[in-house]
mmCIF file with all atom_site columns, C-alpha atoms in Angstrom:
data_model
loop_
_atom_site.group_PDB
_atom_site.id
_atom_site.type_symbol
_atom_site.label_atom_id
_atom_site.label_alt_id
_atom_site.label_comp_id
_atom_site.label_asym_id
_atom_site.label_entity_id
_atom_site.label_seq_id
_atom_site.pdbx_PDB_ins_code
_atom_site.Cartn_x
_atom_site.Cartn_y
_atom_site.Cartn_z
_atom_site.occupancy
_atom_site.B_iso_or_equiv
_atom_site.pdbx_formal_charge
_atom_site.auth_seq_id
_atom_site.auth_comp_id
_atom_site.auth_asym_id
_atom_site.auth_atom_id
_atom_site.pdbx_PDB_model_num
ATOM 1   C CA . GLY A 1 1   ? 34.800 28.253 61.564 1.00 73.00 ? 1   GLY A CA 1
ATOM 2   C CA . GLU A 1 2   ? 34.201 27.013 58.165 1.00 81.00 ? 2   GLU A CA 1
ATOM 3   C CA . ASN A 1 3   ? 35.916 28.779 55.251 1.00 89.00 ? 3   ASN A CA 1
ATOM 4   C CA . VAL A 1 4   ? 36.633 28.679 51.543 1.00 94.00 ? 4   VAL A CA 1
ATOM 5   C CA . GLU A 1 5   ? 40.137 29.432 50.299 1.00 96.00 ? 5   GLU A CA 1
ATOM 6   C CA . GLN A 1 6   ? 40.482 30.771 46.723 1.00 96.00 ? 6   GLN A CA 1
ATOM 7   C CA . HIS A 1 7   ? 43.654 31.099 44.604 1.00 97.00 ? 7   HIS A CA 1
ATOM 8   C CA . PRO A 1 8   ? 45.178 32.951 42.980 1.00 97.00 ? 8   PRO A CA 1
ATOM 9   C CA . SER A 1 9   ? 43.995 36.430 44.117 1.00 95.00 ? 9   SER A CA 1
ATOM 10  C CA . THR A 1 10  ? 44.977 37.883 40.867 1.00 97.00 ? 10  THR A CA 1
ATOM 11  C CA . LEU A 1 11  ? 45.440 36.177 37.452 1.00 98.00 ? 11  LEU A CA 1
ATOM 12  C CA . SER A 1 12  ? 46.597 37.591 34.138 1.00 98.00 ? 12  SER A CA 1
ATOM 13  C CA . VAL A 1 13  ? 46.336 35.480 30.991 1.00 97.00 ? 13  VAL A CA 1
ATOM 14  C CA . GLN A 1 14  ? 46.874 36.167 27.270 1.00 98.00 ? 14  GLN A CA 1
ATOM 15  C CA . GLU A 1 15  ? 43.627 36.406 25.268 1.00 97.00 ? 15  GLU A CA 1
ATOM 16  C CA . GLY A 1 16  ? 42.940 33.017 23.784 1.00 97.00 ? 16  GLY A CA 1
ATOM 17  C CA . ASP A 1 17  ? 44.697 31.051 26.592 1.00 97.00 ? 17  ASP A CA 1
ATOM 18  C CA . SER A 1 18  ? 43.007 29.246 29.476 1.00 98.00 ? 18  SER A CA 1
ATOM 19  C CA . ALA A 1 19  ? 42.475 30.476 33.061 1.00 98.00 ? 19  ALA A CA 1
ATOM 20  C CA . VAL A 1 20  ? 42.077 28.243 36.115 1.00 98.00 ? 20  VAL A CA 1
ATOM 21  C CA . ILE A 1 21  ? 40.913 29.352 39.507 1.00 98.00 ? 21  ILE A CA 1
ATOM 22  C CA . LYS A 1 22  ? 41.065 26.911 42.447 1.00 98.00 ? 22  LYS A CA 1
ATOM 23  C CA . CYS A 1 23  ? 39.206 26.705 45.715 1.00 98.00 ? 23  CYS A CA 1
ATOM 24  C CA . THR A 1 24  ? 39.226 24.540 48.793 1.00 97.00 ? 24  THR A CA 1
ATOM 25  C CA . TYR A 1 25  ? 36.503 24.211 51.378 1.00 95.00 ? 25  TYR A CA 1
ATOM 26  C CA . SER A 1 26  ? 36.481 22.892 54.943 1.00 92.00 ? 26  SER A CA 1
ATOM 27  C CA . ASP A 1 27  ? 32.820 21.745 55.611 1.00 89.00 ? 27  ASP A CA 1
ATOM 28  C CA . SER A 1 28  ? 32.535 18.074 54.689 1.00 89.00 ? 28  SER A CA 1
ATOM 29  C CA . ALA A 1 29  ? 28.791 18.488 54.507 1.00 89.00 ? 29  ALA A CA 1
ATOM 30  C CA . SER A 1 30  ? 29.018 21.106 51.616 1.00 91.00 ? 30  SER A CA 1
ATOM 31  C CA . ASN A 1 31  ? 27.145 19.840 48.622 1.00 91.00 ? 31  ASN A CA 1
ATOM 32  C CA . TYR A 1 32  ? 26.551 22.876 46.488 1.00 93.00 ? 32  TYR A CA 1
ATOM 33  C CA . PHE A 1 33  ? 29.359 24.892 44.718 1.00 95.00 ? 33  PHE A CA 1
ATOM 34  C CA . PRO A 1 34  ? 28.459 28.025 42.729 1.00 95.00 ? 34  PRO A CA 1
ATOM 35  C CA . TRP A 1 35  ? 30.771 30.348 40.898 1.00 97.00 ? 35  TRP A CA 1
ATOM 36  C CA . TYR A 1 36  ? 29.994 33.973 40.429 1.00 97.00 ? 36  TYR A CA 1
ATOM 37  C CA . LYS A 1 37  ? 31.396 36.611 38.075 1.00 97.00 ? 37  LYS A CA 1
ATOM 38  C CA . GLN A 1 38  ? 31.387 40.326 39.126 1.00 96.00 ? 38  GLN A CA 1
ATOM 39  C CA . GLU A 1 39  ? 32.186 42.953 36.566 1.00 94.00 ? 39  GLU A CA 1
ATOM 40  C CA . LEU A 1 40  ? 33.289 46.311 37.588 1.00 89.00 ? 40  LEU A CA 1
ATOM 41  C CA . GLY A 1 41  ? 30.590 48.282 39.421 1.00 87.00 ? 41  GLY A CA 1
ATOM 42  C CA . LYS A 1 42  ? 27.997 45.376 39.012 1.00 92.00 ? 42  LYS A CA 1
ATOM 43  C CA . ARG A 1 43  ? 26.462 42.681 41.245 1.00 95.00 ? 43  ARG A CA 1
ATOM 44  C CA . PRO A 1 44  ? 27.836 39.191 41.358 1.00 95.00 ? 44  PRO A CA 1
ATOM 45  C CA . GLN A 1 45  ? 26.085 36.978 38.864 1.00 95.00 ? 45  GLN A CA 1
ATOM 46  C CA . LEU A 1 46  ? 26.012 33.170 38.838 1.00 95.00 ? 46  LEU A CA 1
ATOM 47  C CA . ILE A 1 47  ? 27.981 31.719 35.845 1.00 96.00 ? 47  ILE A CA 1
ATOM 48  C CA . ILE A 1 48  ? 28.044 27.967 36.701 1.00 96.00 ? 48  ILE A CA 1
ATOM 49  C CA . ASP A 1 49  ? 27.366 25.717 39.578 1.00 94.00 ? 49  ASP A CA 1
ATOM 50  C CA . ILE A 1 50  ? 27.991 22.053 40.560 1.00 94.00 ? 50  ILE A CA 1
ATOM 51  C CA . ARG A 1 51  ? 26.470 19.725 43.098 1.00 91.00 ? 51  ARG A CA 1
ATOM 52  C CA . SER A 1 52  ? 28.368 17.045 44.945 1.00 87.00 ? 52  SER A CA 1
ATOM 53  C CA . ASN A 1 53  ? 26.811 14.178 43.064 1.00 86.00 ? 53  ASN A CA 1
ATOM 54  C CA . VAL A 1 54  ? 28.856 15.065 39.892 1.00 86.00 ? 54  VAL A CA 1
ATOM 55  C CA . GLY A 1 55  ? 32.597 15.555 39.333 1.00 91.00 ? 55  GLY A CA 1
ATOM 56  C CA . GLU A 1 56  ? 32.481 17.935 36.345 1.00 94.00 ? 56  GLU A CA 1
ATOM 57  C CA . LYS A 1 57  ? 30.123 20.291 34.552 1.00 94.00 ? 57  LYS A CA 1
ATOM 58  C CA . LYS A 1 58  ? 30.579 22.254 31.396 1.00 96.00 ? 58  LYS A CA 1
ATOM 59  C CA . ASP A 1 59  ? 28.834 25.276 29.750 1.00 94.00 ? 59  ASP A CA 1
ATOM 60  C CA . GLN A 1 60  ? 30.468 26.312 26.502 1.00 96.00 ? 60  GLN A CA 1
ATOM 61  C CA . ARG A 1 61  ? 33.988 27.736 27.427 1.00 97.00 ? 61  ARG A CA 1
ATOM 62  C CA . ILE A 1 62  ? 33.419 27.337 31.217 1.00 98.00 ? 62  ILE A CA 1
ATOM 63  C CA . ALA A 1 63  ? 33.852 24.136 33.105 1.00 97.00 ? 63  ALA A CA 1
ATOM 64  C CA . VAL A 1 64  ? 33.920 23.344 36.847 1.00 98.00 ? 64  VAL A CA 1
ATOM 65  C CA . THR A 1 65  ? 35.542 20.240 38.479 1.00 97.00 ? 65  THR A CA 1
ATOM 66  C CA . LEU A 1 66  ? 34.935 18.930 41.951 1.00 96.00 ? 66  LEU A CA 1
ATOM 67  C CA . ASN A 1 67  ? 37.025 16.551 44.012 1.00 95.00 ? 67  ASN A CA 1
ATOM 68  C CA . LYS A 1 68  ? 34.986 15.840 47.110 1.00 93.00 ? 68  LYS A CA 1
ATOM 69  C CA . THR A 1 69  ? 37.676 13.647 48.750 1.00 93.00 ? 69  THR A CA 1
ATOM 70  C CA . ALA A 1 70  ? 40.264 16.383 48.615 1.00 94.00 ? 70  ALA A CA 1
ATOM 71  C CA . LYS A 1 71  ? 37.643 19.112 49.139 1.00 95.00 ? 71  LYS A CA 1
ATOM 72  C CA . HIS A 1 72  ? 38.836 20.998 46.026 1.00 95.00 ? 72  HIS A CA 1
ATOM 73  C CA . PHE A 1 73  ? 36.867 22.608 43.162 1.00 97.00 ? 73  PHE A CA 1
ATOM 74  C CA . SER A 1 74  ? 38.083 24.517 40.197 1.00 98.00 ? 74  SER A CA 1
ATOM 75  C CA . LEU A 1 75  ? 36.865 26.900 37.461 1.00 98.00 ? 75  LEU A CA 1
ATOM 76  C CA . HIS A 1 76  ? 38.286 26.513 34.034 1.00 98.00 ? 76  HIS A CA 1
ATOM 77  C CA . ILE A 1 77  ? 37.733 29.159 31.283 1.00 98.00 ? 77  ILE A CA 1
ATOM 78  C CA . THR A 1 78  ? 39.093 28.236 27.854 1.00 97.00 ? 78  THR A CA 1
ATOM 79  C CA . GLU A 1 79  ? 39.722 30.450 24.896 1.00 97.00 ? 79  GLU A CA 1
ATOM 80  C CA . THR A 1 80  ? 39.581 33.540 27.091 1.00 98.00 ? 80  THR A CA 1
ATOM 81  C CA . GLN A 1 81  ? 38.152 36.740 25.673 1.00 97.00 ? 81  GLN A CA 1
ATOM 82  C CA . PRO A 1 82  ? 38.375 40.446 26.853 1.00 96.00 ? 82  PRO A CA 1
ATOM 83  C CA . GLU A 1 83  ? 34.913 40.181 28.284 1.00 96.00 ? 83  GLU A CA 1
ATOM 84  C CA . ASP A 1 84  ? 36.112 37.501 30.681 1.00 97.00 ? 84  ASP A CA 1
ATOM 85  C CA . SER A 1 85  ? 38.026 40.135 32.691 1.00 97.00 ? 85  SER A CA 1
ATOM 86  C CA . ALA A 1 86  ? 36.193 40.434 36.008 1.00 97.00 ? 86  ALA A CA 1
ATOM 87  C CA . VAL A 1 87  ? 36.382 39.266 39.590 1.00 96.00 ? 87  VAL A CA 1
ATOM 88  C CA . TYR A 1 88  ? 35.371 35.531 40.087 1.00 97.00 ? 88  TYR A CA 1
ATOM 89  C CA . PHE A 1 89  ? 34.075 34.159 43.474 1.00 96.00 ? 89  PHE A CA 1
ATOM 90  C CA . CYS A 1 90  ? 33.757 30.594 44.309 1.00 97.00 ? 90  CYS A CA 1
ATOM 91  C CA . ALA A 1 91  ? 31.378 29.497 47.116 1.00 94.00 ? 91  ALA A CA 1
ATOM 92  C CA . ALA A 1 92  ? 30.342 26.502 49.050 1.00 93.00 ? 92  ALA A CA 1
ATOM 93  C CA . SER A 1 93  ? 27.141 25.622 50.926 1.00 89.00 ? 93  SER A CA 1
ATOM 94  C CA . LEU A 1 94  ? 27.401 24.927 54.689 1.00 85.00 ? 94  LEU A CA 1
ATOM 95  C CA . ARG A 1 95  ? 25.525 22.361 56.660 1.00 76.00 ? 95  ARG A CA 1
ATOM 96  C CA . ASP A 1 96  ? 23.181 25.012 57.946 1.00 73.00 ? 96  ASP A CA 1
ATOM 97  C CA . ASP A 1 97  ? 22.316 25.918 54.347 1.00 75.00 ? 97  ASP A CA 1
ATOM 98  C CA . LYS A 1 98  ? 24.299 29.238 54.157 1.00 84.00 ? 98  LYS A CA 1
ATOM 99  C CA . ILE A 1 99  ? 26.685 29.886 51.414 1.00 88.00 ? 99  ILE A CA 1
ATOM 100 C CA . ILE A 1 100 ? 30.225 30.920 52.195 1.00 90.00 ? 100 ILE A CA 1
ATOM 101 C CA . PHE A 1 101 ? 32.308 32.788 49.595 1.00 92.00 ? 101 PHE A CA 1
ATOM 102 C CA . GLY A 1 102 ? 36.034 32.836 48.682 1.00 93.00 ? 102 GLY A CA 1
ATOM 103 C CA . LYS A 1 103 ? 37.786 36.145 48.731 1.00 93.00 ? 103 LYS A CA 1
ATOM 104 C CA . GLY A 1 104 ? 37.739 36.444 44.879 1.00 94.00 ? 104 GLY A CA 1
ATOM 105 C CA . THR A 1 105 ? 40.168 36.250 41.916 1.00 96.00 ? 105 THR A CA 1
ATOM 106 C CA . ARG A 1 106 ? 40.679 39.232 39.822 1.00 96.00 ? 106 ARG A CA 1
ATOM 107 C CA . LEU A 1 107 ? 41.067 37.986 36.141 1.00 97.00 ? 107 LEU A CA 1
ATOM 108 C CA . HIS A 1 108 ? 42.889 40.213 33.564 1.00 97.00 ? 108 HIS A CA 1
ATOM 109 C CA . ILE A 1 109 ? 42.752 39.210 29.904 1.00 97.00 ? 109 ILE A CA 1
ATOM 110 C CA . LEU A 1 110 ? 45.771 40.674 28.138 1.00 96.00 ? 110 LEU A CA 1
ATOM 111 C CA . PRO A 1 111 ? 45.471 41.680 24.501 1.00 92.00 ? 111 PRO A CA 1
ATOM 112 C CA . ASP B 2 1   ? 18.328 41.354 37.607 1.00 55.00 ? 1   ASP B CA 1
ATOM 113 C CA . ALA B 2 2   ? 15.436 43.614 38.247 1.00 68.00 ? 2   ALA B CA 1
ATOM 114 C CA . ASP B 2 3   ? 13.738 41.057 40.410 1.00 93.00 ? 3   ASP B CA 1
ATOM 115 C CA . VAL B 2 4   ? 15.919 42.089 43.375 1.00 96.00 ? 4   VAL B CA 1
ATOM 116 C CA . THR B 2 5   ? 16.072 45.750 44.062 1.00 97.00 ? 5   THR B CA 1
ATOM 117 C CA . GLN B 2 6   ? 17.945 47.832 46.688 1.00 98.00 ? 6   GLN B CA 1
ATOM 118 C CA . THR B 2 7   ? 17.428 51.394 47.803 1.00 97.00 ? 7   THR B CA 1
ATOM 119 C CA . PRO B 2 8   ? 19.210 53.727 48.021 1.00 97.00 ? 8   PRO B CA 1
ATOM 120 C CA . ARG B 2 9   ? 22.011 52.901 45.498 1.00 97.00 ? 9   ARG B CA 1
ATOM 121 C CA . ASN B 2 10  ? 24.359 55.298 46.952 1.00 97.00 ? 10  ASN B CA 1
ATOM 122 C CA . ARG B 2 11  ? 24.387 57.046 50.408 1.00 97.00 ? 11  ARG B CA 1
ATOM 123 C CA . ILE B 2 12  ? 26.865 59.348 52.070 1.00 97.00 ? 12  ILE B CA 1
ATOM 124 C CA . THR B 2 13  ? 26.310 59.942 55.748 1.00 96.00 ? 13  THR B CA 1
ATOM 125 C CA . LYS B 2 14  ? 28.006 61.082 58.940 1.00 97.00 ? 14  LYS B CA 1
ATOM 126 C CA . THR B 2 15  ? 29.317 59.196 61.908 1.00 97.00 ? 15  THR B CA 1
ATOM 127 C CA . GLY B 2 16  ? 26.571 58.449 64.434 1.00 97.00 ? 16  GLY B CA 1
ATOM 128 C CA . LYS B 2 17  ? 23.688 58.717 61.994 1.00 97.00 ? 17  LYS B CA 1
ATOM 129 C CA . ARG B 2 18  ? 21.141 55.887 61.741 1.00 96.00 ? 18  ARG B CA 1
ATOM 130 C CA . ILE B 2 19  ? 20.859 54.443 58.245 1.00 96.00 ? 19  ILE B CA 1
ATOM 131 C CA . MET B 2 20  ? 18.430 51.932 56.689 1.00 97.00 ? 20  MET B CA 1
ATOM 132 C CA . LEU B 2 21  ? 19.088 50.042 53.559 1.00 98.00 ? 21  LEU B CA 1
ATOM 133 C CA . GLU B 2 22  ? 16.136 48.357 51.899 1.00 98.00 ? 22  GLU B CA 1
ATOM 134 C CA . CYS B 2 23  ? 15.816 45.241 49.677 1.00 98.00 ? 23  CYS B CA 1
ATOM 135 C CA . SER B 2 24  ? 12.733 44.016 47.848 1.00 97.00 ? 24  SER B CA 1
ATOM 136 C CA . GLN B 2 25  ? 12.291 40.945 45.666 1.00 97.00 ? 25  GLN B CA 1
ATOM 137 C CA . THR B 2 26  ? 9.711  39.695 43.386 1.00 95.00 ? 26  THR B CA 1
ATOM 138 C CA . LYS B 2 27  ? 11.172 36.295 42.838 1.00 91.00 ? 27  LYS B CA 1
ATOM 139 C CA . GLY B 2 28  ? 9.081  34.680 45.564 1.00 91.00 ? 28  GLY B CA 1
ATOM 140 C CA . HIS B 2 29  ? 12.099 33.246 47.382 1.00 91.00 ? 29  HIS B CA 1
ATOM 141 C CA . ASP B 2 30  ? 11.847 32.483 50.982 1.00 91.00 ? 30  ASP B CA 1
ATOM 142 C CA . ARG B 2 31  ? 15.507 33.218 51.870 1.00 93.00 ? 31  ARG B CA 1
ATOM 143 C CA . MET B 2 32  ? 16.967 36.675 52.041 1.00 95.00 ? 32  MET B CA 1
ATOM 144 C CA . TYR B 2 33  ? 20.580 37.768 52.887 1.00 96.00 ? 33  TYR B CA 1
ATOM 145 C CA . TRP B 2 34  ? 22.588 40.857 53.531 1.00 97.00 ? 34  TRP B CA 1
ATOM 146 C CA . TYR B 2 35  ? 26.304 40.929 52.567 1.00 96.00 ? 35  TYR B CA 1
ATOM 147 C CA . ARG B 2 36  ? 29.056 43.347 52.827 1.00 96.00 ? 36  ARG B CA 1
ATOM 148 C CA . GLN B 2 37  ? 31.783 43.611 50.289 1.00 95.00 ? 37  GLN B CA 1
ATOM 149 C CA . ASP B 2 38  ? 35.236 45.222 50.915 1.00 91.00 ? 38  ASP B CA 1
ATOM 150 C CA . PRO B 2 39  ? 38.114 45.146 48.513 1.00 82.00 ? 39  PRO B CA 1
ATOM 151 C CA . GLY B 2 40  ? 40.125 41.892 48.870 1.00 77.00 ? 40  GLY B CA 1
ATOM 152 C CA . LEU B 2 41  ? 37.669 40.457 51.448 1.00 79.00 ? 41  LEU B CA 1
ATOM 153 C CA . GLY B 2 42  ? 35.055 38.881 49.228 1.00 86.00 ? 42  GLY B CA 1
ATOM 154 C CA . LEU B 2 43  ? 31.411 38.871 50.329 1.00 92.00 ? 43  LEU B CA 1
ATOM 155 C CA . ARG B 2 44  ? 30.875 38.584 54.065 1.00 93.00 ? 44  ARG B CA 1
ATOM 156 C CA . LEU B 2 45  ? 27.463 37.656 55.486 1.00 93.00 ? 45  LEU B CA 1
ATOM 157 C CA . ILE B 2 46  ? 25.988 40.124 57.911 1.00 96.00 ? 46  ILE B CA 1
ATOM 158 C CA . TYR B 2 47  ? 22.448 38.647 58.531 1.00 96.00 ? 47  TYR B CA 1
ATOM 159 C CA . TYR B 2 48  ? 20.157 36.152 56.883 1.00 94.00 ? 48  TYR B CA 1
ATOM 160 C CA . SER B 2 49  ? 16.545 35.124 57.068 1.00 95.00 ? 49  SER B CA 1
ATOM 161 C CA . PHE B 2 50  ? 14.997 31.852 55.984 1.00 91.00 ? 50  PHE B CA 1
ATOM 162 C CA . ASP B 2 51  ? 11.336 33.140 56.364 1.00 90.00 ? 51  ASP B CA 1
ATOM 163 C CA . VAL B 2 52  ? 9.557  36.054 57.843 1.00 90.00 ? 52  VAL B CA 1
ATOM 164 C CA . LYS B 2 53  ? 9.758  34.788 61.440 1.00 90.00 ? 53  LYS B CA 1
ATOM 165 C CA . ASP B 2 54  ? 13.444 33.630 61.168 1.00 93.00 ? 54  ASP B CA 1
ATOM 166 C CA . ILE B 2 55  ? 16.363 36.007 61.617 1.00 95.00 ? 55  ILE B CA 1
ATOM 167 C CA . ASN B 2 56  ? 19.956 34.818 61.993 1.00 94.00 ? 56  ASN B CA 1
ATOM 168 C CA . LYS B 2 57  ? 23.301 36.480 62.552 1.00 94.00 ? 57  LYS B CA 1
ATOM 169 C CA . GLY B 2 58  ? 26.103 36.047 59.945 1.00 92.00 ? 58  GLY B CA 1
ATOM 170 C CA . GLU B 2 59  ? 29.811 36.387 60.500 1.00 89.00 ? 59  GLU B CA 1
ATOM 171 C CA . ILE B 2 60  ? 29.874 40.188 60.976 1.00 94.00 ? 60  ILE B CA 1
ATOM 172 C CA . SER B 2 61  ? 26.563 41.227 62.544 1.00 96.00 ? 61  SER B CA 1
ATOM 173 C CA . ASP B 2 62  ? 28.043 43.631 65.193 1.00 95.00 ? 62  ASP B CA 1
ATOM 174 C CA . GLY B 2 63  ? 26.770 47.150 64.533 1.00 95.00 ? 63  GLY B CA 1
ATOM 175 C CA . TYR B 2 64  ? 23.920 46.069 62.282 1.00 97.00 ? 64  TYR B CA 1
ATOM 176 C CA . SER B 2 65  ? 20.364 44.922 62.725 1.00 97.00 ? 65  SER B CA 1
ATOM 177 C CA . VAL B 2 66  ? 17.731 43.662 60.275 1.00 97.00 ? 66  VAL B CA 1
ATOM 178 C CA . SER B 2 67  ? 13.929 43.470 59.862 1.00 97.00 ? 67  SER B CA 1
ATOM 179 C CA . ARG B 2 68  ? 11.967 41.085 57.612 1.00 96.00 ? 68  ARG B CA 1
ATOM 180 C CA . GLN B 2 69  ? 8.857  42.985 57.041 1.00 91.00 ? 69  GLN B CA 1
ATOM 181 C CA . ALA B 2 70  ? 7.387  40.510 54.630 1.00 94.00 ? 70  ALA B CA 1
ATOM 182 C CA . GLN B 2 71  ? 8.528  37.586 52.494 1.00 93.00 ? 71  GLN B CA 1
ATOM 183 C CA . ALA B 2 72  ? 9.608  40.146 49.849 1.00 95.00 ? 72  ALA B CA 1
ATOM 184 C CA . LYS B 2 73  ? 11.243 42.726 52.078 1.00 97.00 ? 73  LYS B CA 1
ATOM 185 C CA . PHE B 2 74  ? 14.401 42.682 54.165 1.00 98.00 ? 74  PHE B CA 1
ATOM 186 C CA . SER B 2 75  ? 15.942 45.783 55.671 1.00 98.00 ? 75  SER B CA 1
ATOM 187 C CA . LEU B 2 76  ? 19.334 46.431 57.032 1.00 98.00 ? 76  LEU B CA 1
ATOM 188 C CA . SER B 2 77  ? 19.959 49.131 59.702 1.00 98.00 ? 77  SER B CA 1
ATOM 189 C CA . LEU B 2 78  ? 23.088 50.706 61.018 1.00 96.00 ? 78  LEU B CA 1
ATOM 190 C CA . GLU B 2 79  ? 21.930 52.248 64.320 1.00 92.00 ? 79  GLU B CA 1
ATOM 191 C CA . SER B 2 80  ? 24.942 54.500 64.698 1.00 96.00 ? 80  SER B CA 1
ATOM 192 C CA . ALA B 2 81  ? 27.141 54.511 61.599 1.00 96.00 ? 81  ALA B CA 1
ATOM 193 C CA . ILE B 2 82  ? 30.890 54.469 61.927 1.00 96.00 ? 82  ILE B CA 1
ATOM 194 C CA . PRO B 2 83  ? 33.589 55.063 59.177 1.00 96.00 ? 83  PRO B CA 1
ATOM 195 C CA . ASN B 2 84  ? 34.643 51.427 58.990 1.00 95.00 ? 84  ASN B CA 1
ATOM 196 C CA . GLN B 2 85  ? 31.196 50.539 57.895 1.00 97.00 ? 85  GLN B CA 1
ATOM 197 C CA . THR B 2 86  ? 31.924 52.271 54.531 1.00 96.00 ? 86  THR B CA 1
ATOM 198 C CA . ALA B 2 87  ? 31.523 49.435 52.068 1.00 96.00 ? 87  ALA B CA 1
ATOM 199 C CA . LEU B 2 88  ? 29.391 48.049 49.214 1.00 96.00 ? 88  LEU B CA 1
ATOM 200 C CA . TYR B 2 89  ? 26.265 46.296 50.623 1.00 98.00 ? 89  TYR B CA 1
ATOM 201 C CA . PHE B 2 90  ? 24.382 43.505 48.693 1.00 97.00 ? 90  PHE B CA 1
ATOM 202 C CA . CYS B 2 91  ? 21.135 41.989 49.331 1.00 98.00 ? 91  CYS B CA 1
ATOM 203 C CA . ALA B 2 92  ? 20.522 38.456 47.927 1.00 96.00 ? 92  ALA B CA 1
ATOM 204 C CA . THR B 2 93  ? 17.618 36.068 47.727 1.00 95.00 ? 93  THR B CA 1
ATOM 205 C CA . GLY B 2 94  ? 17.472 32.287 47.179 1.00 91.00 ? 94  GLY B CA 1
ATOM 206 C CA . ARG B 2 95  ? 15.718 29.022 47.800 1.00 84.00 ? 95  ARG B CA 1
ATOM 207 C CA . THR B 2 96  ? 16.812 26.161 49.916 1.00 76.00 ? 96  THR B CA 1
ATOM 208 C CA . GLY B 2 97  ? 19.947 24.407 48.498 1.00 74.00 ? 97  GLY B CA 1
ATOM 209 C CA . ASP B 2 98  ? 19.903 26.698 45.404 1.00 80.00 ? 98  ASP B CA 1
ATOM 210 C CA . THR B 2 99  ? 21.842 29.598 44.160 1.00 86.00 ? 99  THR B CA 1
ATOM 211 C CA . GLN B 2 100 ? 21.563 33.168 45.361 1.00 91.00 ? 100 GLN B CA 1
ATOM 212 C CA . TYR B 2 101 ? 20.458 36.183 43.261 1.00 94.00 ? 101 TYR B CA 1
ATOM 213 C CA . PHE B 2 102 ? 22.008 39.559 44.160 1.00 96.00 ? 102 PHE B CA 1
ATOM 214 C CA . GLY B 2 103 ? 20.567 43.002 44.103 1.00 97.00 ? 103 GLY B CA 1
ATOM 215 C CA . PRO B 2 104 ? 22.438 45.836 42.411 1.00 96.00 ? 104 PRO B CA 1
ATOM 216 C CA . GLY B 2 105 ? 24.181 46.917 45.691 1.00 97.00 ? 105 GLY B CA 1
ATOM 217 C CA . THR B 2 106 ? 24.254 49.949 47.867 1.00 97.00 ? 106 THR B CA 1
ATOM 218 C CA . ARG B 2 107 ? 27.457 52.045 48.133 1.00 96.00 ? 107 ARG B CA 1
ATOM 219 C CA . LEU B 2 108 ? 27.545 53.457 51.589 1.00 97.00 ? 108 LEU B CA 1
ATOM 220 C CA . THR B 2 109 ? 30.140 56.121 52.736 1.00 96.00 ? 109 THR B CA 1
ATOM 221 C CA . VAL B 2 110 ? 30.312 57.068 56.357 1.00 97.00 ? 110 VAL B CA 1
ATOM 222 C CA . LEU B 2 111 ? 32.278 60.255 56.963 1.00 96.00 ? 111 LEU B CA 1
#
């Protein structure tokens, strides 16, 4: 079946450095790619999304890039801060309009 | 996001008991979803509904059933709970081709 692979599963970066999380998807019809952040004990919340008609989108310290040919998309967080520590999920829409999630990346920001 | 609510927030039950988890939304979305979250496995889709008369199985529907009582209400039932159904359950709502908004989650423990 269709799936989304997410790497790495755990990522530790020094405060102030950048963090990159990568995902690949299998459904060539996918055209919507949201990213969610889940803090400990809380619900997943959308932080940024991108549609297939653009290659990059930025929102302050967060950016997402999409390579439709390679079926890759990535989340970039610059100037990381302690409050960026969380689990991040990538996701991709499927041709039947569901959304399928990656298994998550636990991001630790080190002081 | 108080627009999507789940009850109960926590539940401890015994093997073989019937359990119902409820979800309500005031966002006016047509689509509602039930996910299960286990450590390291991300968010897995149990059931989803695109409108009141539409119910579809997700990737892990065995042992679960749902009811869409109204556009705003979507309930998940475990007819005979078993320990490996211990997990965090999230309801989500959304519109066609758009992001999903999650409820606060229900932590279910089956002893």
